[in-house]
Amino acid sequence: MAKIVVHGGSPLQGEVKASGSKNGTLPLLAAAMLIEGETILENVPIIQDVLTMVEMIEALGAKCKWLAPGTLRIDATSLAKSVAPYELVRRMRGSFYVAGALLARFGEAEVPLPGGCVIGSRPVDYHLMGFRALGADIHEDHGIMHASADRLRGARVYLDPRYRSVGATINIMLAACVAEGTTIIENASREPEVVACEEFLSSAGAKIQGIGAATLVIDGIKRLHGARCRAIPDRMEAGTYLIAGALTGGDFTVTDVRPDHMHAVIEKLQEAGFVIHNHGTALRVVGGRRPRAIDVTTAPYPGFPTDLQPNFGVVASVADGTSVIEETIFESRYNYADELARMGANIRVVGRAAIVRGVETLFGAPVEATDIRAGSALVLAGLIADGVTEIDGADFLDRGYEDIVTKLAGAGARIELVGRARPEAAQCSS
Ligand code: UD1
């Protein structure tokens, strides 16, 4: 099992480039399945979740080829199967996007239900409710969703306004693009990754009104045509590096970012006392002072992203004063708290809240990452801890952070991956 070993105490200096977005690329890959023709995706991060999704669409019959690192050509003309392999779906929840794409292409889909994961129960009832509204007959049998429809028909779909589900919005939108008639999705997700998918589908001919809004009106068309798209920058990865620069006390710039996607995070870092310079497509942070305590409540975009909640748990752990973190999206997203406590943090989790009393110093310790974002939080903690931190579960970081070890080492961190090489795009090109 691979480990990340971090020797704390080195300030990050210079700059690091944000990769293409993981959560932005997965819907694009699913959307490419709707297209009988060629899709070119650029700025694709070479991370395990993307490689799994590419493997999935190849297994379903599409042709994928890496034209260069980060540039992927997909031709889904030959997509032939409507049965998604369990072995691939179980690896990550985002693979459930193939359900909407297969239903749209073939009028049927057989996809294993993704099941729970450590950050919460993560049901797919909104996805299924949307498919049913569009006229699909859905039944579940031994953990597998079977969906079929002679013809998908546009409908009004009302999503839960508390969550504005990212995954349900994508899946329903994919199916609606080629349904007969008009679909209205209310309380659609407005996350930048969803908006990027709306824009991509439009560039492939889909008729979507309200791009970026909470109400989407989609007029179904017969088929989409080939298109080209550049994945948006990964705002979660960029946020992690910005926090790393701030906490280690460096003068550090994250390039190739979209600051307009990161208002909530920038604002919280400023509230914690850090100075962030916005250079348009780059963000520079000058660290060096102890953060002030901050209160954080997660919410759908444009609120504070749940994916960066564990990272802010680290900021709060070393802040001057007591912070209160409230997690409103995923009920079990505090798995990192016990690990941080092993490093000297003082965190008490009460239901969906965490009360964090800041300490002056964290200490290196052996810890375990249980999901992607918990993993990045532990890396941040390791960067500022006194001594050596050994993080088990480096595979989780491979799923979502492109070259995290190389990027941080290039900026002066003393960090190494022990036990395995990074994933290679070549492994799944065909
Ligand atoms: C996506 C992101 C994930 C991010 C999350 C919230 C990807 C691959 N993953 O996950 O990184 O943390 O958005 O921004 O893009 N819910 C239901 N029923 C459903 C669907 C969702 O109850 O059918 C609930 C979930 O349990 C959760 C909330 O709605 O409490 C939001 O989930 P959702 O937005 O769907 O998250 P994902 O798409 O799974």
XYZ file of C-alpha atoms in Angstrom, residues 79-337:
259
model
C -20.831 2.549 -28.111
C -22.608 -0.792 -28.037
C -23.356 -1.955 -24.529
C -25.886 -0.687 -22.030
C -24.611 -2.784 -19.118
C -22.015 -1.064 -16.920
C -19.513 -3.409 -15.241
C -19.805 -3.552 -11.439
C -16.021 -3.732 -11.075
C -15.695 -0.191 -12.497
C -18.821 1.394 -10.984
C -17.852 0.334 -7.479
C -14.544 2.221 -7.687
C -16.178 5.629 -7.720
C -19.552 7.179 -7.454
C -19.138 9.550 -10.404
C -19.341 6.547 -12.723
C -23.108 6.494 -12.142
C -23.248 9.274 -14.774
C -23.165 6.510 -17.368
C -26.776 5.725 -16.363
C -28.154 8.932 -17.917
C -25.897 8.637 -20.948
C -26.809 4.998 -21.663
C -30.506 5.639 -21.173
C -30.236 8.527 -23.639
C -28.321 6.522 -26.242
C -30.044 3.144 -26.021
C -33.298 3.675 -24.138
C -31.976 1.248 -21.563
C -29.296 1.049 -18.934
C -28.184 -1.542 -16.438
C -25.923 0.072 -13.880
C -24.961 -1.197 -10.414
C -26.120 1.159 -7.664
C -23.073 2.949 -6.303
C -23.779 2.244 -2.625
C -22.537 4.287 0.325
C -19.095 5.588 1.079
C -17.229 6.890 4.074
C -18.408 10.491 3.766
C -22.097 9.624 3.941
C -24.905 7.445 2.635
C -25.023 9.053 -0.864
C -28.257 7.658 -2.295
C -29.259 8.094 -5.975
C -33.010 8.462 -5.433
C -33.105 11.920 -7.107
C -31.397 10.512 -10.196
C -33.942 7.702 -10.400
C -36.849 10.061 -9.733
C -35.658 12.176 -12.688
C -35.350 9.165 -15.007
C -38.861 8.062 -14.010
C -40.225 11.560 -14.683
C -38.764 11.309 -18.188
C -40.754 8.134 -18.718
C -38.220 5.444 -17.852
C -39.328 2.308 -16.152
C -36.899 1.679 -13.286
C -36.481 -1.318 -11.097
C -33.739 -2.439 -8.796
C -32.673 -6.027 -8.630
C -29.810 -7.399 -6.524
C -28.117 -4.004 -6.318
C -28.458 -3.237 -10.003
C -30.572 -0.468 -11.512
C -32.435 -1.500 -14.646
C -33.854 1.430 -16.601
C -35.734 1.278 -19.867
C -37.899 3.584 -21.949
C -39.380 3.192 -25.428
C -38.935 6.910 -25.800
C -37.774 9.415 -23.178
C -40.199 12.330 -22.922
C -39.532 15.779 -21.507
C -40.983 16.506 -18.074
C -40.760 18.865 -15.117
C -38.274 17.611 -12.525
C -38.128 19.212 -9.090
C -34.906 18.561 -7.181
C -34.507 19.063 -3.434
C -33.527 22.742 -2.989
C -31.464 21.943 0.141
C -28.957 19.936 -1.864
C -29.330 20.868 -5.538
C -27.703 17.556 -6.334
C -24.733 17.733 -8.690
C -25.001 14.123 -9.826
C -28.779 14.147 -10.318
C -28.613 17.385 -12.333
C -25.980 15.896 -14.654
C -27.724 12.555 -15.100
C -31.164 14.056 -15.753
C -29.697 16.684 -18.092
C -27.887 14.009 -20.132
C -31.104 12.061 -20.603
C -33.167 15.217 -21.280
C -30.887 16.444 -24.094
C -32.202 13.749 -26.430
C -35.677 13.228 -24.932
C -38.751 14.141 -26.956
C -40.031 17.559 -25.903
C -39.073 19.951 -23.121
C -37.620 19.131 -19.723
C -37.511 21.666 -16.915
C -35.122 20.931 -14.062
C -35.844 23.036 -10.992
C -33.234 23.507 -8.275
C -30.513 22.354 -10.624
C -26.978 22.451 -9.309
C -25.099 25.641 -10.164
C -21.632 24.272 -9.403
C -19.098 25.424 -12.047
C -18.510 21.779 -13.033
C -22.204 21.379 -13.903
C -22.243 24.677 -15.789
C -19.189 23.547 -17.779
C -21.096 20.407 -18.773
C -24.112 22.507 -19.806
C -21.807 24.599 -21.993
C -20.184 21.542 -23.523
C -23.528 19.929 -24.337
C -24.689 23.195 -25.915
C -21.568 23.332 -28.065
C -22.482 19.812 -29.216
C -25.922 21.046 -30.303
C -28.044 20.539 -27.177
C -30.758 23.141 -26.601
C -30.313 24.258 -23.008
C -31.678 27.524 -21.674
C -30.684 28.898 -18.297
C -27.050 27.804 -18.345
C -25.646 28.521 -14.887
C -29.108 29.082 -13.414
C -31.105 26.981 -10.953
C -33.836 26.352 -13.541
C -32.784 24.614 -16.727
C -35.069 24.342 -19.728
C -33.915 21.645 -22.125
C -35.521 21.067 -25.511
C -34.634 17.569 -26.586
C -33.081 17.002 -29.995
C -32.458 13.800 -31.954
C -28.692 13.674 -31.716
C -25.661 15.683 -30.656
C -22.648 16.340 -32.848
C -18.924 16.198 -32.121
C -17.370 19.003 -30.089
C -14.203 20.138 -28.362
C -13.924 21.275 -24.763
C -11.292 22.308 -22.243
C -11.898 21.118 -18.685
C -12.167 23.976 -16.199
C -9.433 24.359 -13.561
C -9.846 22.257 -10.453
C -11.027 24.704 -7.796
C -10.688 22.098 -5.034
C -7.083 21.339 -5.923
C -6.338 25.067 -6.296
C -7.932 25.700 -2.891
C -5.775 23.009 -1.286
C -2.587 24.581 -2.674
C -3.639 28.060 -1.650
C -4.196 26.837 1.899
C -0.849 25.027 1.792
C 0.896 28.272 0.832
C -0.950 30.208 3.522
C -0.318 27.740 6.349
C 3.333 27.008 5.571
C 4.142 30.714 5.549
C 5.406 30.890 2.007
C 4.922 33.298 -0.864
C 3.084 31.000 -3.182
C 1.114 31.377 -6.397
C -1.405 28.952 -7.864
C -1.661 29.494 -11.621
C -4.254 28.486 -14.233
C -7.163 29.035 -11.881
C -10.619 30.590 -12.131
C -10.791 32.913 -9.096
C -14.440 33.623 -9.939
C -15.163 29.971 -9.032
C -13.407 30.348 -5.686
C -15.033 33.324 -3.957
C -16.188 31.412 -0.877
C -12.741 29.936 -0.279
C -10.837 33.165 -0.916
C -13.171 35.015 1.432
C -12.639 32.480 4.231
C -8.869 32.636 3.858
C -9.044 36.424 4.030
C -11.242 36.161 7.113
C -8.549 33.954 8.627
C -6.131 36.826 8.073
C -4.313 35.814 4.893
C -3.660 38.225 2.060
C -4.680 36.827 -1.315
C -3.681 38.640 -4.493
C -5.925 38.016 -7.481
C -3.917 38.175 -10.708
C -6.768 37.155 -13.001
C -5.817 33.569 -13.743
C -3.461 33.186 -10.779
C -3.879 33.557 -7.028
C -0.943 34.474 -4.805
C -0.950 34.012 -1.078
C 1.590 35.304 1.368
C 1.445 33.317 4.566
C 3.481 33.647 7.707
C 0.993 34.475 10.431
C -1.151 32.278 12.584
C -4.691 32.130 11.163
C -7.576 33.663 13.064
C -10.385 31.288 14.039
C -13.083 31.041 11.357
C -16.574 29.568 11.213
C -17.429 27.566 8.091
C -20.791 26.200 6.941
C -20.825 24.109 3.791
C -23.505 24.736 1.177
C -24.165 24.138 -2.521
C -22.382 26.583 -4.860
C -21.880 29.497 -4.549
C -21.656 28.530 -0.866
C -18.603 27.048 0.798
C -17.721 23.704 -0.880
C -18.005 20.573 1.216
C -14.968 19.183 -0.586
C -12.746 21.809 1.068
C -14.300 21.464 4.513
C -11.603 18.993 5.706
C -8.878 21.374 4.460
C -10.399 24.154 6.551
C -10.481 21.763 9.465
C -6.678 21.955 9.304
C -6.715 25.770 9.152
C -9.000 25.797 12.203
C -6.770 23.280 14.017
C -3.889 25.749 14.168
C -5.956 28.948 14.356
C -5.863 31.391 17.213
C -9.195 30.719 18.930
C -12.163 28.379 18.520
C -13.772 27.704 15.145
C -17.095 26.028 14.421
C -17.455 24.000 11.242
C -20.876 22.896 10.093
C -21.223 20.205 7.418
C -24.635 20.351 5.746
C -24.034 18.143 2.682
C -22.364 14.886 3.764
C -23.115 13.797 7.312
C -19.984 11.710 7.892
C -17.374 14.013 6.479
C -15.336 14.248 9.670
C -13.314 11.067 9.317
C -10.204 13.170 9.137
C -10.869 14.652 12.604
